[in-house]
Short mmCIF file of C-alpha atoms and ligand atoms in Angstrom, two decimals:
data_model
loop_
_atom_site.label_atom_id
_atom_site.label_comp_id
_atom_site.label_asym_id
_atom_site.label_seq_id
_atom_site.Cartn_x
_atom_site.Cartn_y
_atom_site.Cartn_z
CA MET A 1 40.14 -94.23 -15.72
CA SER A 2 43.33 -93.86 -17.80
CA ILE A 3 46.70 -93.67 -16.07
CA GLN A 4 46.95 -90.04 -17.09
CA GLN A 5 43.67 -89.19 -15.50
CA GLU A 6 44.46 -91.31 -12.45
CA ASN A 7 47.71 -89.37 -12.05
CA ARG A 8 45.94 -86.09 -12.45
CA PHE A 9 43.44 -87.15 -9.78
CA GLN A 10 46.20 -88.15 -7.39
CA ALA A 11 48.06 -84.92 -8.11
CA ILE A 12 44.94 -82.95 -7.19
CA ILE A 13 44.57 -84.91 -3.86
CA SER A 14 48.19 -84.30 -2.92
CA HIS A 15 48.08 -80.62 -3.86
CA ALA A 16 44.82 -80.18 -1.82
CA LYS A 17 46.69 -81.59 1.26
CA GLU A 18 49.98 -79.88 0.67
CA TYR A 19 48.47 -76.42 0.31
CA GLY A 20 45.99 -76.58 3.14
CA PHE A 21 42.78 -77.31 1.27
CA VAL A 22 41.67 -80.80 2.44
CA PHE A 23 43.11 -83.14 5.09
CA PRO A 24 42.05 -86.68 5.97
CA SER A 25 40.03 -86.60 9.13
CA SER A 26 41.89 -87.43 12.40
CA GLU A 27 45.00 -88.05 10.30
CA ILE A 28 47.27 -88.66 13.36
CA TYR A 29 45.08 -91.78 13.98
CA ASP A 30 45.48 -92.83 10.38
CA GLY A 31 42.31 -91.14 9.26
CA LEU A 32 38.69 -92.12 9.14
CA SER A 33 37.44 -93.58 5.94
CA ALA A 34 35.52 -91.18 3.66
CA VAL A 35 35.66 -88.32 6.22
CA TYR A 36 37.71 -85.20 5.53
CA ASP A 37 38.58 -81.89 7.15
CA TYR A 38 39.03 -78.54 5.29
CA GLY A 39 42.12 -76.55 5.98
CA PRO A 40 42.74 -72.80 5.91
CA TYR A 41 42.33 -72.33 2.12
CA GLY A 42 39.86 -75.14 1.78
CA SER A 43 37.50 -73.72 4.38
CA GLU A 44 37.64 -70.33 2.55
CA LEU A 45 37.01 -71.89 -0.79
CA LYS A 46 34.15 -73.97 0.52
CA LYS A 47 32.57 -70.99 2.23
CA ASN A 48 32.87 -68.98 -0.98
CA ILE A 49 31.16 -71.67 -2.98
CA ARG A 50 28.40 -71.94 -0.37
CA ASP A 51 27.94 -68.18 -0.30
CA TYR A 52 27.89 -68.02 -4.13
CA TRP A 53 25.07 -70.62 -4.22
CA TRP A 54 23.18 -68.99 -1.24
CA LYS A 55 23.35 -65.58 -2.88
CA SER A 56 22.24 -66.90 -6.29
CA MET A 57 19.22 -68.56 -4.61
CA THR A 58 18.08 -66.13 -1.88
CA GLN A 59 19.35 -62.77 -3.07
CA MET A 60 18.96 -63.10 -6.85
CA HIS A 61 15.43 -64.68 -6.65
CA GLU A 62 12.87 -62.66 -4.79
CA ASN A 63 10.66 -65.68 -4.17
CA ILE A 64 13.29 -67.96 -2.51
CA VAL A 65 14.04 -67.71 1.22
CA GLY A 66 16.55 -69.63 3.35
CA ILE A 67 16.22 -71.73 6.51
CA ASP A 68 18.66 -73.52 8.73
CA ALA A 69 17.05 -76.62 10.18
CA ALA A 70 18.47 -79.06 12.76
CA ILE A 71 20.34 -82.16 11.77
CA PHE A 72 18.28 -84.29 14.26
CA MET A 73 14.67 -84.68 13.31
CA HIS A 74 11.72 -86.52 14.74
CA PRO A 75 12.32 -90.21 13.73
CA THR A 76 8.86 -90.40 12.09
CA THR A 77 10.17 -87.89 9.50
CA TRP A 78 12.24 -90.67 7.99
CA LYS A 79 9.36 -93.13 7.99
CA ALA A 80 7.24 -90.53 6.15
CA SER A 81 9.96 -89.65 3.76
CA GLY A 82 10.50 -93.33 2.81
CA HIS A 83 14.09 -93.41 3.97
CA VAL A 84 13.58 -96.06 6.62
CA ASP A 85 12.13 -98.50 4.04
CA ASN A 86 13.69 -97.38 0.78
CA PHE A 87 16.95 -95.61 1.31
CA SER A 88 19.21 -98.40 0.39
CA ASP A 89 21.48 -99.48 -2.35
CA PRO A 90 21.72 -103.03 -3.83
CA MET A 91 25.01 -104.54 -2.67
CA ILE A 92 26.93 -107.67 -3.44
CA ASP A 93 29.83 -109.22 -1.49
CA ASN A 94 32.84 -111.12 -2.75
CA LYS A 95 33.01 -114.24 -0.62
CA ASP A 96 36.82 -114.52 -0.93
CA SER A 97 37.91 -110.90 -0.24
CA LYS A 98 34.81 -110.12 1.86
CA LYS A 99 34.72 -106.82 0.02
CA ARG A 100 31.28 -105.24 -0.50
CA TYR A 101 30.36 -103.46 -3.74
CA ARG A 102 27.51 -101.38 -4.89
CA VAL A 103 26.07 -103.38 -7.76
CA ASP A 104 25.75 -100.40 -10.15
CA HIS A 105 29.32 -99.36 -9.41
CA LEU A 106 30.66 -102.89 -10.12
CA LEU A 107 28.87 -103.01 -13.47
CA GLU A 108 29.81 -99.44 -14.39
CA ALA A 109 33.48 -100.15 -13.66
CA HIS A 110 33.23 -103.16 -15.96
CA ALA A 111 31.66 -101.03 -18.67
CA GLU A 112 34.52 -98.57 -18.29
CA LYS A 113 37.05 -101.36 -18.82
CA LEU A 114 35.22 -102.43 -21.96
CA ARG A 115 35.46 -98.93 -23.27
CA GLU A 116 39.18 -98.89 -22.59
CA ILE A 117 39.60 -101.80 -24.94
CA GLY A 118 37.43 -100.17 -27.58
CA GLU A 119 34.27 -102.20 -26.95
CA GLU A 120 31.99 -99.16 -26.80
CA LYS A 121 28.88 -100.91 -28.03
CA GLU A 122 29.14 -103.74 -25.50
CA ALA A 123 29.66 -101.16 -22.73
CA ASP A 124 26.58 -99.21 -23.73
CA GLU A 125 24.47 -102.42 -23.98
CA LEU A 126 25.62 -103.56 -20.53
CA LEU A 127 24.69 -100.26 -18.93
CA GLN A 128 21.29 -100.28 -20.68
CA ILE A 129 20.52 -103.78 -19.47
CA MET A 130 21.68 -102.74 -15.93
CA ASP A 131 19.38 -99.65 -15.95
CA ALA A 132 16.43 -101.79 -17.04
CA LEU A 133 17.08 -104.35 -14.30
CA LEU A 134 17.65 -101.67 -11.64
CA ALA A 135 14.42 -100.01 -12.56
CA LYS A 136 12.57 -103.31 -12.07
CA GLU A 137 14.55 -104.08 -8.90
CA ASP A 138 15.31 -107.43 -10.51
CA TYR A 139 18.24 -108.57 -8.27
CA ALA A 140 18.36 -112.09 -9.57
CA GLY A 141 18.76 -110.55 -13.09
CA LEU A 142 21.50 -108.26 -11.93
CA LYS A 143 23.34 -111.13 -10.31
CA LYS A 144 23.07 -113.10 -13.54
CA LEU A 145 24.42 -110.06 -15.48
CA ILE A 146 27.49 -109.99 -13.20
CA ASP A 147 27.96 -113.76 -13.60
CA ASP A 148 27.49 -113.70 -17.37
CA ASN A 149 30.05 -111.02 -17.75
CA LYS A 150 32.47 -112.88 -15.55
CA ILE A 151 33.04 -109.81 -13.41
CA ALA A 152 35.70 -110.44 -10.77
CA CYS A 153 36.52 -108.71 -7.53
CA GLY A 154 39.50 -106.32 -7.88
CA ILE A 155 41.02 -107.67 -4.71
CA SER A 156 40.59 -111.48 -4.72
CA GLY A 157 40.34 -111.74 -8.51
CA THR A 158 37.47 -114.21 -8.13
CA ALA A 159 33.86 -114.09 -9.30
CA ASN A 160 32.62 -115.86 -6.12
CA TRP A 161 29.72 -113.58 -5.27
CA THR A 162 26.95 -113.58 -2.65
CA ASP A 163 23.35 -112.78 -3.61
CA ILE A 164 22.43 -109.09 -3.94
CA ARG A 165 21.02 -107.48 -0.87
CA GLN A 166 19.72 -104.10 0.14
CA PHE A 167 21.72 -102.02 2.67
CA ASN A 168 20.21 -98.96 4.41
CA LEU A 169 22.48 -95.93 4.31
CA MET A 170 21.23 -94.00 7.34
CA PHE A 171 23.36 -93.59 10.47
CA LYS A 172 21.40 -94.26 13.73
CA THR A 173 22.22 -93.00 17.11
CA GLU A 174 20.50 -92.79 20.53
CA PHE A 175 18.72 -89.80 21.83
CA GLY A 176 18.60 -88.65 25.50
CA ALA A 177 19.34 -90.78 28.50
CA VAL A 178 15.96 -92.21 29.20
CA ALA A 179 15.97 -96.06 29.42
CA SER A 180 13.12 -97.57 27.57
CA ASP A 181 11.82 -101.14 27.27
CA ASN A 182 11.67 -100.67 23.62
CA PRO A 183 15.20 -99.69 22.29
CA ASP A 184 13.57 -98.24 19.14
CA ASP A 185 12.05 -95.46 21.22
CA ASN A 186 15.36 -93.62 21.58
CA ILE A 187 16.63 -94.00 18.05
CA VAL A 188 17.28 -90.89 16.01
CA TYR A 189 18.91 -90.76 12.58
CA LEU A 190 21.57 -88.38 11.28
CA ARG A 191 19.75 -86.79 8.37
CA PRO A 192 20.78 -88.34 5.01
CA GLU A 193 19.50 -85.23 3.15
CA THR A 194 18.63 -81.72 4.14
CA ALA A 195 15.37 -81.60 2.17
CA GLN A 196 13.16 -82.97 4.95
CA GLY A 197 13.90 -80.03 7.26
CA ILE A 198 12.49 -77.87 4.53
CA PHE A 199 9.31 -80.03 4.08
CA VAL A 200 8.42 -80.21 7.70
CA ASN A 201 8.80 -76.38 7.94
CA PHE A 202 6.85 -75.72 4.79
CA LEU A 203 3.92 -73.93 6.39
CA ASN A 204 5.99 -72.15 9.08
CA VAL A 205 8.09 -70.56 6.32
CA GLN A 206 5.24 -69.93 3.90
CA LYS A 207 3.18 -68.11 6.61
CA THR A 208 5.94 -66.15 8.31
CA ALA A 209 7.59 -65.01 5.05
CA ARG A 210 4.13 -64.45 3.51
CA LEU A 211 4.96 -66.34 0.38
CA LYS A 212 2.81 -67.15 -2.56
CA ILE A 213 3.27 -70.15 -4.83
CA PRO A 214 5.49 -70.56 -6.75
CA PHE A 215 8.18 -70.06 -4.10
CA GLY A 216 11.41 -71.85 -2.94
CA ILE A 217 13.07 -72.68 0.32
CA ALA A 218 16.84 -73.03 0.37
CA GLN A 219 19.09 -74.67 2.87
CA VAL A 220 22.76 -75.58 3.25
CA GLY A 221 23.83 -78.19 5.82
CA LYS A 222 25.45 -81.44 6.71
CA ALA A 223 24.06 -84.73 5.59
CA PHE A 224 25.25 -88.30 6.57
CA ARG A 225 25.22 -91.49 4.57
CA ASN A 226 26.84 -94.72 5.53
CA GLU A 227 28.20 -95.14 2.02
CA ILE A 228 29.55 -98.65 1.40
CA VAL A 229 31.86 -97.75 -1.45
CA ALA A 230 33.54 -94.82 0.08
CA ARG A 231 36.59 -93.88 -1.93
CA GLN A 232 37.46 -91.26 -4.61
CA PHE A 233 38.44 -88.60 -2.04
CA ILE A 234 35.73 -86.05 -1.34
CA PHE A 235 33.57 -87.31 -4.22
CA ARG A 236 31.75 -89.75 -1.92
CA MET A 237 31.89 -89.05 1.78
CA ARG A 238 30.09 -90.35 4.86
CA GLU A 239 29.61 -86.80 6.19
CA PHE A 240 29.14 -84.10 3.60
CA GLU A 241 27.23 -80.96 2.96
CA GLN A 242 24.31 -80.38 0.63
CA MET A 243 22.90 -77.20 -0.84
CA GLU A 244 19.32 -77.88 -1.54
CA MET A 245 16.34 -75.85 -2.75
CA GLN A 246 12.76 -77.06 -2.82
CA PHE A 247 10.56 -75.08 -5.12
CA PHE A 248 6.81 -75.34 -4.28
CA ILE A 249 4.46 -75.16 -7.26
CA ARG A 250 0.90 -75.76 -8.37
CA PRO A 251 0.18 -79.43 -9.26
CA GLY A 252 0.33 -79.92 -13.01
CA THR A 253 3.02 -77.31 -13.61
CA GLN A 254 5.93 -79.61 -12.69
CA LYS A 255 7.17 -80.27 -16.22
CA GLU A 256 7.74 -76.60 -17.00
CA TRP A 257 9.38 -75.87 -13.65
CA TYR A 258 11.55 -78.99 -13.99
CA GLU A 259 12.81 -77.67 -17.36
CA TYR A 260 13.24 -74.16 -15.88
CA TRP A 261 15.43 -75.33 -12.97
CA LYS A 262 17.40 -77.72 -15.20
CA GLU A 263 18.49 -74.77 -17.32
CA GLU A 264 18.77 -72.26 -14.42
CA ARG A 265 21.10 -74.56 -12.50
CA LEU A 266 23.25 -75.22 -15.57
CA LYS A 267 23.54 -71.46 -15.98
CA TRP A 268 24.78 -71.15 -12.41
CA HIS A 269 27.60 -73.60 -13.14
CA LEU A 270 28.51 -71.80 -16.36
CA SER A 271 28.47 -68.44 -14.59
CA LEU A 272 31.61 -69.58 -12.85
CA GLY A 273 33.33 -69.72 -16.24
CA ILE A 274 33.39 -73.48 -16.50
CA PRO A 275 33.08 -74.66 -20.15
CA ARG A 276 29.75 -76.11 -21.31
CA GLU A 277 31.41 -79.16 -22.79
CA LYS A 278 32.50 -80.26 -19.36
CA TYR A 279 28.84 -80.83 -18.43
CA GLN A 280 26.20 -83.29 -19.51
CA PHE A 281 22.70 -84.09 -18.38
CA HIS A 282 21.89 -87.66 -17.43
CA ASN A 283 18.18 -88.58 -17.23
CA HIS A 284 17.34 -91.22 -14.66
CA SER A 285 15.70 -94.34 -15.84
CA LYS A 286 15.35 -95.77 -12.34
CA LEU A 287 13.47 -93.11 -10.35
CA ALA A 288 13.85 -92.70 -6.59
CA HIS A 289 10.76 -93.52 -4.53
CA TYR A 290 9.62 -89.92 -4.45
CA ALA A 291 10.19 -88.75 -8.01
CA ASP A 292 8.18 -88.48 -11.29
CA ALA A 293 11.22 -87.17 -13.23
CA ALA A 294 14.89 -86.83 -12.33
CA LEU A 295 18.20 -86.00 -13.87
CA ASP A 296 21.77 -85.50 -12.84
CA ILE A 297 23.95 -82.65 -13.93
CA GLU A 298 27.29 -84.46 -14.54
CA TYR A 299 30.72 -82.91 -14.72
CA GLN A 300 33.78 -84.44 -16.40
CA PHE A 301 35.86 -85.13 -13.31
CA PRO A 302 39.28 -86.77 -13.85
CA ILE A 303 37.43 -89.95 -12.74
CA GLY A 304 34.94 -89.55 -15.62
CA PHE A 305 31.53 -87.84 -16.09
CA LYS A 306 29.91 -87.99 -12.63
CA GLU A 307 26.91 -86.47 -10.90
CA VAL A 308 27.46 -83.17 -9.17
CA GLU A 309 23.88 -82.03 -8.78
CA GLY A 310 20.43 -83.63 -9.02
CA ILE A 311 17.17 -82.07 -10.26
CA HIS A 312 14.15 -83.95 -9.08
CA SER A 313 10.45 -83.61 -9.57
CA ARG A 314 9.29 -84.88 -6.22
CA THR A 315 5.56 -84.46 -6.81
CA ASP A 316 3.57 -84.09 -3.60
CA PHE A 317 5.17 -87.24 -2.23
CA ASP A 318 6.94 -85.67 0.76
CA LEU A 319 4.35 -83.16 1.84
CA GLY A 320 1.51 -85.64 1.30
CA ASN A 321 3.28 -88.23 3.47
CA HIS A 322 4.15 -85.79 6.17
CA GLN A 323 0.52 -84.83 6.27
CA LYS A 324 -0.41 -88.46 6.57
CA TYR A 325 2.11 -89.42 9.28
CA SER A 326 1.76 -86.26 11.39
CA GLY A 327 -2.02 -85.82 11.02
CA LYS A 328 -1.36 -82.07 10.38
CA LYS A 329 -2.67 -80.33 7.30
CA LEU A 330 0.03 -79.23 4.87
CA THR A 331 -2.13 -77.62 2.23
CA TYR A 332 -1.87 -74.25 0.63
CA PHE A 333 -4.71 -72.04 -0.41
CA ASP A 334 -4.22 -70.73 -3.89
CA ASN A 335 -6.45 -67.66 -4.08
CA GLU A 336 -5.84 -67.23 -7.85
CA ILE A 337 -7.70 -70.47 -8.56
CA ASN A 338 -9.65 -70.60 -5.26
CA GLN A 339 -8.33 -74.06 -4.28
CA HIS A 340 -6.59 -75.81 -1.46
CA TYR A 341 -3.91 -78.29 -2.50
CA VAL A 342 -0.77 -80.02 -1.40
CA PRO A 343 1.93 -78.31 -3.58
CA TYR A 344 4.17 -80.19 -5.90
CA VAL A 345 7.98 -79.75 -5.54
CA ILE A 346 10.92 -79.41 -7.82
CA GLU A 347 14.18 -79.96 -5.99
CA THR A 348 17.67 -78.85 -6.89
CA SER A 349 20.31 -80.69 -4.80
CA ILE A 350 24.04 -80.12 -5.11
CA GLY A 351 26.77 -81.48 -2.95
CA LEU A 352 29.01 -78.68 -1.63
CA ASP A 353 32.02 -81.03 -1.28
CA ARG A 354 31.46 -82.44 -4.78
CA MET A 355 31.23 -78.86 -6.12
CA PHE A 356 34.50 -78.22 -4.33
CA LEU A 357 36.11 -81.13 -6.03
CA LEU A 358 34.71 -79.86 -9.32
CA ILE A 359 36.37 -76.55 -8.74
CA LEU A 360 39.66 -78.17 -7.90
CA SER A 361 39.37 -80.40 -11.01
CA HIS A 362 38.59 -77.50 -13.19
CA SER A 363 41.32 -75.30 -11.71
CA TYR A 364 44.32 -77.53 -11.27
CA ASP A 365 46.92 -76.90 -14.02
CA GLU A 366 50.51 -77.89 -14.38
CA GLU A 367 51.79 -75.33 -16.83
CA THR A 368 55.06 -75.19 -18.72
CA ILE A 369 56.27 -71.66 -19.21
CA LEU A 370 58.51 -70.60 -22.05
CA LYS A 371 60.73 -67.84 -20.78
CA GLU A 372 62.05 -64.93 -22.86
CA ASP A 373 65.54 -66.44 -22.97
CA GLY A 374 64.08 -69.62 -24.53
CA SER A 375 64.45 -71.70 -21.34
CA LYS A 376 61.53 -73.54 -19.79
CA ASP A 377 60.02 -73.27 -16.40
CA SER A 378 56.94 -74.78 -14.84
CA ARG A 379 54.30 -73.90 -12.31
CA VAL A 380 51.24 -75.39 -10.69
CA VAL A 381 48.41 -72.97 -10.82
CA LEU A 382 44.88 -73.22 -9.51
CA ARG A 383 42.75 -71.32 -11.91
CA ILE A 384 39.91 -70.92 -9.40
CA PRO A 385 37.13 -68.63 -10.62
CA GLU A 386 38.19 -65.19 -9.17
CA LYS A 387 34.82 -64.66 -7.34
CA ILE A 388 35.29 -67.77 -5.19
CA ALA A 389 39.09 -67.89 -4.77
CA PRO A 390 40.11 -68.22 -1.13
CA ILE A 391 42.37 -65.16 -1.26
CA LYS A 392 41.61 -62.44 -3.78
CA LEU A 393 44.62 -60.22 -3.46
CA ALA A 394 48.22 -60.82 -2.25
CA VAL A 395 50.18 -57.67 -1.47
CA LEU A 396 53.93 -58.10 -1.66
CA PRO A 397 56.62 -55.52 -0.90
CA LEU A 398 59.57 -56.18 -3.25
CA VAL A 399 62.03 -55.95 -0.27
CA LYS A 400 61.58 -55.91 3.46
CA LYS A 401 63.00 -52.39 3.90
CA ASP A 402 62.99 -48.82 2.53
CA GLY A 403 59.41 -48.21 3.74
CA LEU A 404 57.93 -50.68 1.20
CA PRO A 405 56.33 -52.92 3.82
CA GLU A 406 54.53 -49.92 5.28
CA ILE A 407 53.08 -48.99 1.88
CA ALA A 408 52.03 -52.65 1.30
CA ARG A 409 50.45 -52.86 4.72
CA SER A 410 48.41 -49.67 4.06
CA ILE A 411 47.11 -51.15 0.76
CA VAL A 412 45.99 -54.24 2.62
CA SER A 413 44.21 -52.13 5.29
CA ASP A 414 42.44 -50.23 2.57
CA CYS A 415 41.25 -53.36 0.70
CA ARG A 416 40.69 -55.80 3.56
CA PRO A 417 37.10 -54.69 4.39
CA TYR A 418 36.09 -55.44 0.80
CA PHE A 419 37.80 -58.72 -0.13
CA LYS A 420 40.22 -61.20 1.40
CA CYS A 421 43.83 -60.05 1.25
CA PHE A 422 47.16 -61.61 2.11
CA TYR A 423 50.41 -59.92 3.04
CA GLU A 424 53.79 -61.55 2.54
CA GLU A 425 57.28 -60.21 2.56
CA LYS A 426 59.44 -63.31 2.88
CA ASP A 427 61.38 -64.90 -0.01
CA ALA A 428 62.15 -63.79 -3.55
CA ILE A 429 59.20 -62.32 -5.43
CA GLY A 430 59.08 -65.14 -7.95
CA ARG A 431 58.73 -67.74 -5.27
CA ARG A 432 55.98 -65.72 -3.60
CA TYR A 433 54.10 -65.49 -6.98
CA ARG A 434 54.32 -69.29 -7.33
CA ARG A 435 52.88 -69.85 -3.86
CA GLN A 436 49.92 -67.57 -4.61
CA ASP A 437 49.44 -69.41 -7.97
CA ALA A 438 49.34 -72.71 -6.09
CA ILE A 439 46.50 -71.57 -3.81
CA GLY A 440 44.67 -69.83 -6.69
CA THR A 441 45.05 -66.11 -5.71
CA PRO A 442 43.91 -64.22 -8.85
CA PHE A 443 45.73 -60.98 -8.23
CA CYS A 444 49.05 -59.99 -6.73
CA VAL A 445 50.21 -56.42 -6.17
CA THR A 446 53.89 -55.75 -5.81
CA VAL A 447 55.14 -52.56 -4.11
CA ASP A 448 58.58 -51.45 -5.30
CA HIS A 449 60.83 -48.39 -5.10
CA GLN A 450 58.82 -46.67 -7.96
CA THR A 451 55.79 -46.85 -5.72
CA LYS A 452 57.49 -44.40 -3.40
CA GLU A 453 58.00 -41.96 -6.22
CA ASP A 454 54.77 -42.09 -8.20
CA GLY A 455 52.35 -44.18 -6.14
CA THR A 456 52.07 -46.94 -8.79
CA VAL A 457 52.35 -50.68 -8.11
CA THR A 458 52.57 -53.76 -10.29
CA LEU A 459 49.34 -55.74 -10.65
CA ARG A 460 49.97 -59.29 -11.75
CA TYR A 461 47.31 -61.57 -13.15
CA ARG A 462 47.44 -65.18 -12.08
CA ASP A 463 46.18 -66.83 -15.27
CA THR A 464 48.21 -64.92 -17.82
CA MET A 465 51.03 -63.81 -15.53
CA GLN A 466 50.80 -60.46 -17.29
CA GLN A 467 51.63 -57.42 -15.28
CA GLU A 468 50.49 -53.84 -15.53
CA ARG A 469 51.21 -50.69 -13.51
CA ILE A 470 48.34 -49.00 -11.83
CA HIS A 471 48.08 -46.44 -9.17
CA GLN A 472 47.68 -47.79 -5.71
CA ASP A 473 44.50 -45.83 -5.22
CA GLU A 474 42.81 -47.69 -8.08
CA ILE A 475 43.38 -51.19 -6.70
CA LYS A 476 40.32 -51.46 -4.58
CA ASN A 477 37.83 -50.24 -7.23
CA LYS A 478 39.48 -52.25 -10.01
CA LEU A 479 39.38 -55.51 -8.10
CA GLN A 480 35.86 -54.94 -6.72
CA HIS A 481 34.70 -54.55 -10.27
CA LEU A 482 36.50 -57.69 -11.47
CA LEU A 483 35.17 -59.69 -8.53
CA LEU A 484 31.53 -58.61 -8.92
CA PHE A 485 29.02 -61.34 -8.43
P1 ATP B 1 25.12 -90.90 -5.85
O1 ATP B 1 24.32 -91.47 -6.98
O2 ATP B 1 26.45 -90.32 -6.31
O3 ATP B 1 25.17 -91.68 -4.60
P2 ATP B 1 22.72 -89.57 -5.16
O4 ATP B 1 22.00 -89.60 -6.42
O5 ATP B 1 22.37 -90.52 -4.05
O6 ATP B 1 24.24 -89.60 -5.41
P3 ATP B 1 21.35 -87.26 -4.20
O7 ATP B 1 20.65 -88.06 -3.09
O8 ATP B 1 20.62 -86.80 -5.37
O9 ATP B 1 22.69 -88.09 -4.58
O10 ATP B 1 22.10 -86.07 -3.42
C1 ATP B 1 22.28 -84.80 -4.10
C2 ATP B 1 23.73 -84.47 -4.19
O11 ATP B 1 24.35 -84.61 -2.92
C3 ATP B 1 24.53 -85.27 -5.13
O12 ATP B 1 24.39 -84.73 -6.48
C4 ATP B 1 25.92 -85.09 -4.67
O13 ATP B 1 26.51 -83.86 -5.19
C5 ATP B 1 25.80 -84.95 -3.19
N1 ATP B 1 26.08 -86.18 -2.52
C6 ATP B 1 25.33 -87.31 -2.32
N2 ATP B 1 25.93 -88.32 -1.72
C7 ATP B 1 27.15 -87.74 -1.42
C8 ATP B 1 28.28 -88.32 -0.71
N3 ATP B 1 28.30 -89.50 -0.14
N4 ATP B 1 29.42 -87.55 -0.65
C9 ATP B 1 29.43 -86.24 -1.14
N5 ATP B 1 28.37 -85.73 -1.81
C10 ATP B 1 27.28 -86.47 -1.92
#
């Protein structure tokens, strides 16, 4: 990461805290690593992203329904899903600093350094070799790659590494208060993905919502992973939220549906007004234990192109295994072809917190403004897509007297049922505009003395700072139109 990008990333983190978007968890106790809380504007923004996704899935597609499954699941779920045996990352420890690294992260960071000194070809080669070794799970080969490249620990500066080992990422806890001779009897896991709640409910949902294949089940909820390398703010957290959709299809049609969802999900991102060149697809060479094809939708964060969403062709792996472990039939009768089968699944899985970081990264702008008298001014503005901005409209009486607050309050009452409004009368109008810019409010309405004469107000646009006069009765309709899904 260049110094400029590093600074931008740090500026976003500070801004998020200063303006009530994201706080470190339990900060008065110095925080808890890789756990964060969302503040007043953050929780609004997060909810708006969640709602935008939910609506696009369950309202805009007639064959997708939602569920809300519990975080705790029967422990056998995670045996069947493969997470008990396979949900682990290869790790390596530096013997001097005792710091543990994910092997792929260590090598990727080295490739990044090579790029910074112009050695693009070497960096590409290194990553290609790494991908091939990861795909073969050749840990001795990966260790040799780290040794051959003389990769050193960022803290101790030495290349004194342990062997590579697997580390399971699931959190365990105890369930109930019943003592048992076998401690394993009481173990439950905090779910590391929301998908399994969908799989185990597959038939309940299909039957009660009377769905025919192809159909989807969507869910938003918390997931937990004991990430080893937990840094980079809300990019990688130990407690986070996923928005997942499992699309159940006829076996043999997975390629076309995989392509469909790849394009459909990219369209969703672009519908927020984020430029196409900020995205790239990354096809997986090492497939997860459940997949026959997988790709990441990557976004150009200030920390580089990184995954924000995964599209996975999960075959019949999950339903097949749940059928095996539970002894319950999980087949579907397809009356068009007169056959019973275990459906195949295409999954779209996006991290809500990562999408939040994407929106902040896209929106954060330090702008220099050239004023009419030739002097310069600056502002920090969050260009959050209007539809998901925490506050849509700020209503500001120019002064705190002469009946202007009353008019402003009546505008708020009129608009409040339709979109989130904010009323403020303190400080000079310029300062109030800047505060709204900093939290990403797309529209401000100012009530002044002319309003009393002809009922018009000033509507100010966040991005261009342009202003126009409109009648106060037009505000609600105009904004509703601009904010339309
Ligand atoms: P990574 O390679 O970054 O660890 P992953 O491939 O394990 O991610 P998936 O299992 O495909 O991730 O999860 C789907 C989505 O959930 C990811 O695209 C990401 O947006 C989000 N996600 C996964 N792990 C985390 C985490 N620790 N913190 C925040 N979001 C996460």
